[in-house]
Amino acid sequence: MPPSSLSHTFHRALITVLGAAFTATAMAQNLVGLGGIGFSNIDDIATNVAQVAAGADHTVALKTDGTVACWGSNAAMQCNVPLGLAQVAEVAGGSSHSVARTLNGSVVCWGSNTYGQCGVPAGLGPVARIAAGIHHTVAVKVDGSVACWGENWAGQCTVPPELGSVAAVAGGFAHTVALKTDGTVACWGLNNSGQCTVPPGLGSIIAIAAGYSHTVALRENGSVACWGSNSNGQCSVPNGLAGIASIAAGYYHTVARASNGSVTCWGDNGPGQCNVPADLGGATAVAAGFLHTVALTSTGSVRCWGHNDFGQASTPSAVGPTRSIAVGNFHTVALRIDGSVVCWGRNESGQCDVPAAIAAVVDVAAGLRHTVALVANGTIVCWGLTGQCGVPTNLSTASGIAAGDYHSVACLKDGSVACWGVNTFGQCNVPTELGVVMRVAAGASHTVALREDGSVACWGSNTSGQCNVPTELGVVVRVAAGGSHTVALRENGSVACWGSNASGQCAVPAGLGPVSQIAAGSGHTVALVADGSVACWGGNSYYQCAVPGFRSNAVQVAAGGSRTVIRLDACVGGASGSDCNGNGVLDSCEIASGAQDKDADGVLDECEFARGDFDLDGLVGGADLAALLSLWGVTSAPFGDLNGDGEISSADLKVLRGNWGPY
């Protein structure tokens, strides 16, 4: 659980974000993840983080612009940062919920509310500090009193009436800790392991933290006290530990950061949560989840280590403006506008270890434990689990790619199809008389091909009828494949689904459309409507279909496993000085303050260059034309697809010519 401290870390954040007027949608291209593993607002966290917090299996970061980033487990939508959340001064993470305190002292909670932990009390008033326990939330009001809401079976939310003035709070599994303004500590709630038995005479405390069943306190002299359960050595403070500036407590481990920036961990180390990276450098803050540890470095970047089943310990790289996204069951891939690739999420097979030399990528695909990239010259690069990454050596120039659970598919420029990887269900047995194929898709164990005449072919597993193409399907322009179902987008914008409907993934909503893009997860289906809104149907056990209101600024949808990812464009159709994302605020990227770099951040953001200026030189010219022509005829290539129809053609050339010259 995240620590509560009287150190200057949070005060520095307050100064940094004071007066900021940013929103979570102010980024030029923002990615939002829904489902079992999620993320929100992760762009720019490589150097722009002011505070970190950790929930059970997710990580929360407060960025220097006052917005919040989340990644890791999203089973209860704890990583779906509310749209428009801005001017945040502090964050905290519980088991499956997240909490933010804004500059005006209000509290915002999202994620699980099973126990009322996100039911912020009406009339709470201005709050000075926050903390989150497993299933409860704690706040210190500006008058020094404490409010607590959520699970209370052990009395963890029954604030002692004689508590007095409090400076900070912390929440454990079923106990709550308060640091009083006089430097003493009070605890209430479950005390089965002595976690609420404050050592007699304990005083001059400047920071506190609460683990599952132990409590930690930092004295003014830099020493650490710990009491409660010591089942894994979490209360065995290392001999000679001194000069400590901040602390954190996880499930069964404890973390301490020294004033020189070094970090020490002790206690349970099963998944490596106490293996501090040797190259960590100077840390300015620490936080601890159930089984992972987080550190904020002096450069403003975030480092994580330990349990990573939900990607909570995989710090996302600075994503930047993106051209496309792909979603595996447990990892996400983003294709940047410069042709580079970034991955985050689970990495047990190296599916997120992007090859250092890869460049000029035009499309990406994600399988269960592997990633595929299509390079501009038609070659394919694959990394992750072996087998499905064994790209055939004699493969000719490719124009499109897809990835199933354990197989990979390529659409070649001559209209043929190649498949490799696991072939248990015949998913790699390409039909001999397939015809000329324009697009491909891959489900868990079946493959789909869209022919140039708009007809569809399927092969591989057919256990649920996912390969029984309807006879009256009509002309199709896009295809997608889920776990055991197949989706087709017709030329008239309508959607057809066949195969498993166990979760309603093939129950296309009445009145849907017209649709411009489709995607499919294991048991759900996603559609991008032509007006930029998103529709989703099917399984929702991990909230993969809990689509927020995006104000019609979605530009791409992707799905994998029980997850959905939506790519947003904050400045679609917008002009300088206008509210181009429709959020009621003139964001930094929407205000002209220079010839090119309108938000004066030293970077040409997506909303600051004309469509067709691929090299971002402020001029749509010959170099951009050459880049477009190099991709001519490539399908499934988002780079250069200026009109969004999925093909590089004369229509894109027309858009580029319309923007010709300086801007």
mmCIF file of C-alpha atoms in Angstrom, residues 1 67 169 280 309 433 584 591-592 645:
data_model
loop_
_atom_site.group_PDB
_atom_site.id
_atom_site.type_symbol
_atom_site.label_atom_id
_atom_site.label_comp_id
_atom_site.label_asym_id
_atom_site.label_seq_id
_atom_site.Cartn_x
_atom_site.Cartn_y
_atom_site.Cartn_z
ATOM 1 C CA MET A 1 0.000 0.000 0.000
ATOM 2 C CA THR A 67 -3.008 14.365 -14.903
ATOM 3 C CA VAL A 169 -2.973 8.453 6.979
ATOM 4 C CA LEU A 280 18.133 2.306 -10.306
ATOM 5 C CA ASP A 309 1.242 -10.803 -14.238
ATOM 6 C CA GLU A 433 -7.515 -22.058 -54.225
ATOM 7 C CA GLY A 584 -15.105 22.535 -23.010
ATOM 8 C CA ILE A 591 -3.874 27.312 -28.541
ATOM 9 C CA ALA A 592 -1.570 28.935 -31.086
ATOM 10 C CA ASP A 645 -9.887 3.840 -45.304
#
